[in-house]
Amino acid sequence: MENLLYYGIAFWQTHRTEDDCELAIRTSNGRVFYCRFDPSQFHRSPSTTKLYFKCLNTLRSEEEEIDGFYVEDARPTISQYLFALYFVCALKATDDTPEPYQLDTQDSGWSTPKTRMNGAFVASLDQWTQSYHPADVEISYDRPQHVSIKDPTRVVVAGPGGSEVTCFFKPFRLTFGPVLARKELRTHEEIVKAKIPPFPETSICRLRGIVRDGNDFYSMLFTWIEKKAVLSKGLAAKSSTLRKQRWANQIGRSVEYLHQRAIVWGDVKAENVLIDRNDDAWVIDFGGSYTPPGWVDAEKAGTVEGDMQGLAKILDLLRS
């Protein structure tokens, strides 16, 4: 098969009140172009301006066009994704003639998402979980146009005896600071040390390791779940009573095990229950950073009482 070069928008940032935008274009050969667009730089260029606003409105709507082209799996490393060669660019236009130009990368404001942590917390990690260097984590893509472009989700690391272990990649975003990162990792440490039984006795998504380089933390790795759907009112409405009862039992039993060991789920909502391809319900996400109104009262968030309030609403959804 011909080795084609693919590219796509990996990230974009628009504003509600301003018409400028920024986006990152990644290529399948490991390049990143950070681009800035401001229509005030388009002079006597009505066609360019019209096209720009059409693109801007598409980005604001968060719609994605998918062409349905599938090919074999490809696996670059997380290191290649995080530390790609990058360029900072901008665009101006005169008389509808686009003029792209390059900016200095030193003051670009772009950086690799990571969280930096220090002290005894970092030193204790190897006692209860495994650390992986970014160069040792391979990204598993299914489509060539996603290679080194789409945010990684499924990754592969080395397992016992030369085996491979598939994991879910959850990055530490720029908004996910050390306080929240440490809080979520502490909860997973408690789960490990409490020796909560694995599936099928409980269905709790487990931490498999951390991707870091020294004190720079890039992501958490979790048990890979072949997701069928996220629990929702619509999914419950079209599911059988027997199936919903199965999910209710699995969720309730998992939360009960957590509470018996004084561990709080902390972010209780239907979106944090995954239904896998075998129709099992999994409890995920112990960050506890935000629970939308309607699930847990603000004053109860992060408590056993808050867990029980949110759980009751999930069970009500499954009884509907």
PDB file of C-alpha atoms in Angstrom, residues 49-273:
ATOM      1  CA  THR A  49     -12.980  35.971   5.106  1.00  0.00           C
ATOM      2  CA  LYS A  50     -16.165  34.116   4.140  1.00  0.00           C
ATOM      3  CA  LEU A  51     -14.309  30.789   4.010  1.00  0.00           C
ATOM      4  CA  TYR A  52     -12.618  31.529   7.336  1.00  0.00           C
ATOM      5  CA  PHE A  53     -15.920  32.145   9.142  1.00  0.00           C
ATOM      6  CA  LYS A  54     -17.393  28.982   7.636  1.00  0.00           C
ATOM      7  CA  CYS A  55     -14.461  27.024   9.082  1.00  0.00           C
ATOM      8  CA  LEU A  56     -14.649  28.896  12.382  1.00  0.00           C
ATOM      9  CA  ASN A  57     -18.334  28.067  12.827  1.00  0.00           C
ATOM     10  CA  THR A  58     -17.588  24.403  12.087  1.00  0.00           C
ATOM     11  CA  LEU A  59     -14.934  24.383  14.812  1.00  0.00           C
ATOM     12  CA  ARG A  60     -17.308  26.066  17.238  1.00  0.00           C
ATOM     13  CA  SER A  61     -19.958  23.426  16.558  1.00  0.00           C
ATOM     14  CA  GLU A  62     -17.420  20.640  17.298  1.00  0.00           C
ATOM     15  CA  GLU A  63     -18.676  18.618  14.343  1.00  0.00           C
ATOM     16  CA  GLU A  64     -16.310  16.153  12.710  1.00  0.00           C
ATOM     17  CA  GLU A  65     -16.294  14.806   9.209  1.00  0.00           C
ATOM     18  CA  ILE A  66     -15.448  11.102   8.915  1.00  0.00           C
ATOM     19  CA  ASP A  67     -14.658   9.527   5.571  1.00  0.00           C
ATOM     20  CA  GLY A  68     -14.874   5.877   6.598  1.00  0.00           C
ATOM     21  CA  PHE A  69     -11.459   4.803   5.301  1.00  0.00           C
ATOM     22  CA  TYR A  70      -9.998   1.919   7.320  1.00  0.00           C
ATOM     23  CA  VAL A  71      -6.574   0.299   7.067  1.00  0.00           C
ATOM     24  CA  GLU A  72      -4.120  -1.696   9.149  1.00  0.00           C
ATOM     25  CA  ASP A  73      -3.008  -0.804  12.656  1.00  0.00           C
ATOM     26  CA  ALA A  74      -0.051   1.564  13.190  1.00  0.00           C
ATOM     27  CA  ARG A  75       1.832   2.144  16.439  1.00  0.00           C
ATOM     28  CA  PRO A  76       4.081   5.146  17.064  1.00  0.00           C
ATOM     29  CA  THR A  77       5.156   5.796  20.649  1.00  0.00           C
ATOM     30  CA  ILE A  78       3.737   8.320  23.089  1.00  0.00           C
ATOM     31  CA  SER A  79       7.157   9.996  23.030  1.00  0.00           C
ATOM     32  CA  GLN A  80       6.821  10.622  19.290  1.00  0.00           C
ATOM     33  CA  TYR A  81       3.370  12.098  19.862  1.00  0.00           C
ATOM     34  CA  LEU A  82       4.258  14.309  22.837  1.00  0.00           C
ATOM     35  CA  PHE A  83       7.586  15.609  21.576  1.00  0.00           C
ATOM     36  CA  ALA A  84       6.907  16.046  17.877  1.00  0.00           C
ATOM     37  CA  LEU A  85       8.843  18.622  15.874  1.00  0.00           C
ATOM     38  CA  TYR A  86       6.632  21.698  15.800  1.00  0.00           C
ATOM     39  CA  PHE A  87       6.239  24.995  13.995  1.00  0.00           C
ATOM     40  CA  VAL A  88       4.197  28.094  14.858  1.00  0.00           C
ATOM     41  CA  CYS A  89       2.413  29.732  11.949  1.00  0.00           C
ATOM     42  CA  ALA A  90      -0.087  32.475  11.191  1.00  0.00           C
ATOM     43  CA  LEU A  91      -2.056  33.593   8.157  1.00  0.00           C
ATOM     44  CA  LYS A  92      -2.746  36.907   6.534  1.00  0.00           C
ATOM     45  CA  ALA A  93      -4.394  37.676   3.214  1.00  0.00           C
ATOM     46  CA  THR A  94      -4.407  40.538   0.769  1.00  0.00           C
ATOM     47  CA  ASP A  95      -6.780  40.709  -2.191  1.00  0.00           C
ATOM     48  CA  ASP A  96      -7.897  37.162  -1.381  1.00  0.00           C
ATOM     49  CA  THR A  97      -4.361  35.811  -1.716  1.00  0.00           C
ATOM     50  CA  PRO A  98      -3.495  33.838   1.449  1.00  0.00           C
ATOM     51  CA  GLU A  99      -0.009  34.468   2.846  1.00  0.00           C
ATOM     52  CA  PRO A 100       1.053  31.965   5.520  1.00  0.00           C
ATOM     53  CA  TYR A 101       4.132  32.899   7.549  1.00  0.00           C
ATOM     54  CA  GLN A 102       6.141  31.355  10.370  1.00  0.00           C
ATOM     55  CA  LEU A 103       6.471  32.803  13.873  1.00  0.00           C
ATOM     56  CA  ASP A 104       9.179  32.395  16.474  1.00  0.00           C
ATOM     57  CA  THR A 105       8.552  29.237  18.525  1.00  0.00           C
ATOM     58  CA  GLN A 106      10.225  30.608  21.661  1.00  0.00           C
ATOM     59  CA  ASP A 107       7.246  32.693  22.783  1.00  0.00           C
ATOM     60  CA  SER A 108       4.510  30.588  21.213  1.00  0.00           C
ATOM     61  CA  GLY A 109       2.792  29.615  24.455  1.00  0.00           C
ATOM     62  CA  TRP A 110       2.433  26.028  23.239  1.00  0.00           C
ATOM     63  CA  SER A 111       3.720  23.231  25.427  1.00  0.00           C
ATOM     64  CA  THR A 112       3.380  19.502  25.962  1.00  0.00           C
ATOM     65  CA  PRO A 113       0.568  18.798  28.479  1.00  0.00           C
ATOM     66  CA  LYS A 114       2.098  17.469  31.684  1.00  0.00           C
ATOM     67  CA  THR A 115       1.883  17.752  35.440  1.00  0.00           C
ATOM     68  CA  ARG A 116       4.994  18.163  37.552  1.00  0.00           C
ATOM     69  CA  MET A 117       5.077  16.553  40.995  1.00  0.00           C
ATOM     70  CA  ASN A 118       7.794  16.217  43.597  1.00  0.00           C
ATOM     71  CA  GLY A 119       8.557  14.859  47.038  1.00  0.00           C
ATOM     72  CA  ALA A 120       7.657  11.729  48.921  1.00  0.00           C
ATOM     73  CA  PHE A 121       4.547  11.170  46.823  1.00  0.00           C
ATOM     74  CA  VAL A 122       6.646  10.561  43.711  1.00  0.00           C
ATOM     75  CA  ALA A 123       9.142   8.433  45.616  1.00  0.00           C
ATOM     76  CA  SER A 124       6.350   6.155  46.870  1.00  0.00           C
ATOM     77  CA  LEU A 125       4.791   5.434  43.465  1.00  0.00           C
ATOM     78  CA  ASP A 126       6.927   2.390  42.692  1.00  0.00           C
ATOM     79  CA  GLN A 127       5.601   0.714  45.845  1.00  0.00           C
ATOM     80  CA  TRP A 128       2.108   0.327  44.432  1.00  0.00           C
ATOM     81  CA  THR A 129       2.074   0.978  40.663  1.00  0.00           C
ATOM     82  CA  GLN A 130       4.325   0.853  37.626  1.00  0.00           C
ATOM     83  CA  SER A 131       5.875   3.750  35.752  1.00  0.00           C
ATOM     84  CA  TYR A 132       6.460   3.801  31.993  1.00  0.00           C
ATOM     85  CA  HIS A 133       8.665   6.150  30.019  1.00  0.00           C
ATOM     86  CA  PRO A 134       6.850   7.786  27.045  1.00  0.00           C
ATOM     87  CA  ALA A 135       9.194   5.973  24.656  1.00  0.00           C
ATOM     88  CA  ASP A 136       8.001   2.612  26.031  1.00  0.00           C
ATOM     89  CA  VAL A 137       4.285   3.202  25.373  1.00  0.00           C
ATOM     90  CA  GLU A 138       2.981   2.471  21.873  1.00  0.00           C
ATOM     91  CA  ILE A 139      -0.169   4.078  20.487  1.00  0.00           C
ATOM     92  CA  SER A 140      -2.601   1.736  18.764  1.00  0.00           C
ATOM     93  CA  TYR A 141      -4.368   3.435  15.846  1.00  0.00           C
ATOM     94  CA  ASP A 142      -6.835   1.809  13.455  1.00  0.00           C
ATOM     95  CA  ARG A 143      -6.775   4.380  10.657  1.00  0.00           C
ATOM     96  CA  PRO A 144      -3.740   5.937   8.950  1.00  0.00           C
ATOM     97  CA  GLN A 145      -5.293   9.398   8.995  1.00  0.00           C
ATOM     98  CA  HIS A 146      -5.308   9.217  12.796  1.00  0.00           C
ATOM     99  CA  VAL A 147      -1.632   8.265  13.232  1.00  0.00           C
ATOM    100  CA  SER A 148       0.111  10.920  15.339  1.00  0.00           C
ATOM    101  CA  ILE A 149      -2.902  13.193  14.718  1.00  0.00           C
ATOM    102  CA  LYS A 150      -5.766  12.057  16.933  1.00  0.00           C
ATOM    103  CA  ASP A 151      -5.353  12.156  20.701  1.00  0.00           C
ATOM    104  CA  PRO A 152      -4.216   8.707  21.868  1.00  0.00           C
ATOM    105  CA  THR A 153      -6.754   6.565  23.690  1.00  0.00           C
ATOM    106  CA  ARG A 154      -5.678   2.942  23.213  1.00  0.00           C
ATOM    107  CA  VAL A 155      -2.022   2.203  23.952  1.00  0.00           C
ATOM    108  CA  VAL A 156       0.115  -0.902  24.396  1.00  0.00           C
ATOM    109  CA  VAL A 157       2.806  -1.570  27.018  1.00  0.00           C
ATOM    110  CA  ALA A 158       5.030  -4.552  27.783  1.00  0.00           C
ATOM    111  CA  GLY A 159       3.519  -7.157  30.084  1.00  0.00           C
ATOM    112  CA  PRO A 160       4.848 -10.227  31.889  1.00  0.00           C
ATOM    113  CA  GLY A 161       6.908 -12.674  29.853  1.00  0.00           C
ATOM    114  CA  GLY A 162       7.108 -10.465  26.786  1.00  0.00           C
ATOM    115  CA  SER A 163       3.335 -10.175  26.462  1.00  0.00           C
ATOM    116  CA  GLU A 164       1.514  -6.993  25.475  1.00  0.00           C
ATOM    117  CA  VAL A 165      -1.019  -5.208  27.663  1.00  0.00           C
ATOM    118  CA  THR A 166      -3.603  -2.878  26.115  1.00  0.00           C
ATOM    119  CA  CYS A 167      -4.486   0.162  28.236  1.00  0.00           C
ATOM    120  CA  PHE A 168      -6.608   3.299  28.104  1.00  0.00           C
ATOM    121  CA  PHE A 169      -4.514   6.480  27.947  1.00  0.00           C
ATOM    122  CA  LYS A 170      -5.795   9.331  30.147  1.00  0.00           C
ATOM    123  CA  PRO A 171      -3.525  12.386  29.779  1.00  0.00           C
ATOM    124  CA  PHE A 172      -2.823  15.011  32.388  1.00  0.00           C
ATOM    125  CA  ARG A 173      -4.271  18.033  30.604  1.00  0.00           C
ATOM    126  CA  LEU A 174      -2.987  21.565  31.113  1.00  0.00           C
ATOM    127  CA  THR A 175      -6.020  22.222  33.332  1.00  0.00           C
ATOM    128  CA  PHE A 176      -5.365  19.063  35.359  1.00  0.00           C
ATOM    129  CA  GLY A 177      -2.856  20.357  37.903  1.00  0.00           C
ATOM    130  CA  PRO A 178      -0.824  18.484  40.511  1.00  0.00           C
ATOM    131  CA  VAL A 179      -3.513  18.794  43.203  1.00  0.00           C
ATOM    132  CA  LEU A 180      -6.169  16.982  41.151  1.00  0.00           C
ATOM    133  CA  ALA A 181      -3.629  14.518  39.760  1.00  0.00           C
ATOM    134  CA  ARG A 182      -2.376  13.626  43.217  1.00  0.00           C
ATOM    135  CA  LYS A 183      -5.946  13.259  44.498  1.00  0.00           C
ATOM    136  CA  GLU A 184      -6.934  10.784  41.783  1.00  0.00           C
ATOM    137  CA  LEU A 185      -3.716   8.809  42.144  1.00  0.00           C
ATOM    138  CA  ARG A 186      -4.202   8.637  45.917  1.00  0.00           C
ATOM    139  CA  THR A 187      -7.640   7.103  45.385  1.00  0.00           C
ATOM    140  CA  HIS A 188      -6.192   4.460  43.070  1.00  0.00           C
ATOM    141  CA  GLU A 189      -3.467   3.767  45.595  1.00  0.00           C
ATOM    142  CA  GLU A 190      -6.174   3.136  48.192  1.00  0.00           C
ATOM    143  CA  ILE A 191      -7.960   0.775  45.780  1.00  0.00           C
ATOM    144  CA  VAL A 192      -4.755  -1.194  45.205  1.00  0.00           C
ATOM    145  CA  LYS A 193      -3.859  -1.425  48.887  1.00  0.00           C
ATOM    146  CA  ALA A 194      -7.428  -2.317  49.895  1.00  0.00           C
ATOM    147  CA  LYS A 195      -7.139  -5.417  47.662  1.00  0.00           C
ATOM    148  CA  ILE A 196     -10.628  -4.951  46.285  1.00  0.00           C
ATOM    149  CA  PRO A 197     -11.455  -8.103  44.332  1.00  0.00           C
ATOM    150  CA  PRO A 198     -11.289  -7.901  40.527  1.00  0.00           C
ATOM    151  CA  PHE A 199     -14.015  -8.574  37.983  1.00  0.00           C
ATOM    152  CA  PRO A 200     -16.524 -10.223  38.144  1.00  0.00           C
ATOM    153  CA  GLU A 201     -16.892  -9.615  41.881  1.00  0.00           C
ATOM    154  CA  THR A 202     -16.468  -5.891  41.262  1.00  0.00           C
ATOM    155  CA  SER A 203     -16.351  -3.936  38.004  1.00  0.00           C
ATOM    156  CA  ILE A 204     -14.020  -1.049  38.836  1.00  0.00           C
ATOM    157  CA  CYS A 205     -11.675   0.274  36.166  1.00  0.00           C
ATOM    158  CA  ARG A 206      -8.143  -0.140  37.591  1.00  0.00           C
ATOM    159  CA  LEU A 207      -5.005   1.932  37.174  1.00  0.00           C
ATOM    160  CA  ARG A 208      -2.308  -0.064  35.344  1.00  0.00           C
ATOM    161  CA  GLY A 209       0.479   2.489  35.497  1.00  0.00           C
ATOM    162  CA  ILE A 210       1.707   6.039  34.951  1.00  0.00           C
ATOM    163  CA  VAL A 211       3.504   7.540  31.983  1.00  0.00           C
ATOM    164  CA  ARG A 212       6.202   9.848  33.287  1.00  0.00           C
ATOM    165  CA  ASP A 213       9.776  10.968  32.885  1.00  0.00           C
ATOM    166  CA  GLY A 214      11.140  11.651  36.342  1.00  0.00           C
ATOM    167  CA  ASN A 215       8.902  14.264  37.958  1.00  0.00           C
ATOM    168  CA  ASP A 216       7.090  15.098  34.713  1.00  0.00           C
ATOM    169  CA  PHE A 217       3.792  13.179  34.576  1.00  0.00           C
ATOM    170  CA  TYR A 218       2.061  12.792  31.199  1.00  0.00           C
ATOM    171  CA  SER A 219      -0.791  10.341  31.709  1.00  0.00           C
ATOM    172  CA  MET A 220      -2.399   7.527  33.624  1.00  0.00           C
ATOM    173  CA  LEU A 221      -2.920   4.103  32.077  1.00  0.00           C
ATOM    174  CA  PHE A 222      -6.096   2.172  32.879  1.00  0.00           C
ATOM    175  CA  THR A 223      -7.502  -1.253  32.208  1.00  0.00           C
ATOM    176  CA  TRP A 224      -8.722  -1.276  28.620  1.00  0.00           C
ATOM    177  CA  ILE A 225     -12.491  -1.711  28.366  1.00  0.00           C
ATOM    178  CA  GLU A 226     -14.016  -2.550  24.999  1.00  0.00           C
ATOM    179  CA  LYS A 227     -16.671   0.127  25.295  1.00  0.00           C
ATOM    180  CA  LYS A 228     -20.078  -0.429  23.811  1.00  0.00           C
ATOM    181  CA  ALA A 229     -21.725   2.677  25.246  1.00  0.00           C
ATOM    182  CA  VAL A 230     -21.849   5.163  28.095  1.00  0.00           C
ATOM    183  CA  LEU A 231     -24.757   4.748  30.453  1.00  0.00           C
ATOM    184  CA  SER A 232     -27.529   7.221  29.641  1.00  0.00           C
ATOM    185  CA  LYS A 233     -31.261   7.688  29.910  1.00  0.00           C
ATOM    186  CA  GLY A 234     -31.625   6.768  26.229  1.00  0.00           C
ATOM    187  CA  LEU A 235     -29.624   3.554  26.626  1.00  0.00           C
ATOM    188  CA  ALA A 236     -31.643   2.569  29.686  1.00  0.00           C
ATOM    189  CA  ALA A 237     -34.918   3.211  27.867  1.00  0.00           C
ATOM    190  CA  LYS A 238     -34.107   0.724  25.105  1.00  0.00           C
ATOM    191  CA  SER A 239     -32.574  -1.952  27.368  1.00  0.00           C
ATOM    192  CA  SER A 240     -34.393  -4.907  28.881  1.00  0.00           C
ATOM    193  CA  THR A 241     -35.373  -5.011  32.543  1.00  0.00           C
ATOM    194  CA  LEU A 242     -33.055  -7.974  33.083  1.00  0.00           C
ATOM    195  CA  ARG A 243     -30.099  -6.130  31.554  1.00  0.00           C
ATOM    196  CA  LYS A 244     -30.719  -2.990  33.600  1.00  0.00           C
ATOM    197  CA  GLN A 245     -30.956  -5.056  36.764  1.00  0.00           C
ATOM    198  CA  ARG A 246     -27.589  -6.618  35.910  1.00  0.00           C
ATOM    199  CA  TRP A 247     -26.034  -3.169  35.563  1.00  0.00           C
ATOM    200  CA  ALA A 248     -27.627  -1.937  38.787  1.00  0.00           C
ATOM    201  CA  ASN A 249     -26.230  -4.922  40.676  1.00  0.00           C
ATOM    202  CA  GLN A 250     -22.732  -4.456  39.268  1.00  0.00           C
ATOM    203  CA  ILE A 251     -22.616  -0.719  39.985  1.00  0.00           C
ATOM    204  CA  GLY A 252     -24.132  -1.048  43.444  1.00  0.00           C
ATOM    205  CA  ARG A 253     -21.827  -3.920  44.422  1.00  0.00           C
ATOM    206  CA  SER A 254     -18.734  -2.030  43.234  1.00  0.00           C
ATOM    207  CA  VAL A 255     -19.635   1.115  45.166  1.00  0.00           C
ATOM    208  CA  GLU A 256     -20.412  -0.973  48.252  1.00  0.00           C
ATOM    209  CA  TYR A 257     -16.933  -2.514  48.154  1.00  0.00           C
ATOM    210  CA  LEU A 258     -15.401   0.957  47.885  1.00  0.00           C
ATOM    211  CA  HIS A 259     -17.342   2.319  50.836  1.00  0.00           C
ATOM    212  CA  GLN A 260     -16.565  -0.704  53.001  1.00  0.00           C
ATOM    213  CA  ARG A 261     -12.939   0.338  52.648  1.00  0.00           C
ATOM    214  CA  ALA A 262     -13.643   4.068  53.184  1.00  0.00           C
ATOM    215  CA  ILE A 263     -12.950   4.905  49.515  1.00  0.00           C
ATOM    216  CA  VAL A 264     -15.106   7.541  47.794  1.00  0.00           C
ATOM    217  CA  TRP A 265     -15.979   7.328  44.100  1.00  0.00           C
ATOM    218  CA  GLY A 266     -16.252  11.108  44.062  1.00  0.00           C
ATOM    219  CA  ASP A 267     -17.563  11.768  40.550  1.00  0.00           C
ATOM    220  CA  VAL A 268     -20.870   9.926  40.467  1.00  0.00           C
ATOM    221  CA  LYS A 269     -22.852  10.337  37.275  1.00  0.00           C
ATOM    222  CA  ALA A 270     -24.174   8.114  34.511  1.00  0.00           C
ATOM    223  CA  GLU A 271     -21.387   9.256  32.146  1.00  0.00           C
ATOM    224  CA  ASN A 272     -18.882   7.603  34.470  1.00  0.00           C
ATOM    225  CA  VAL A 273     -20.418   4.179  33.945  1.00  0.00           C
TER     226      VAL A 273
END
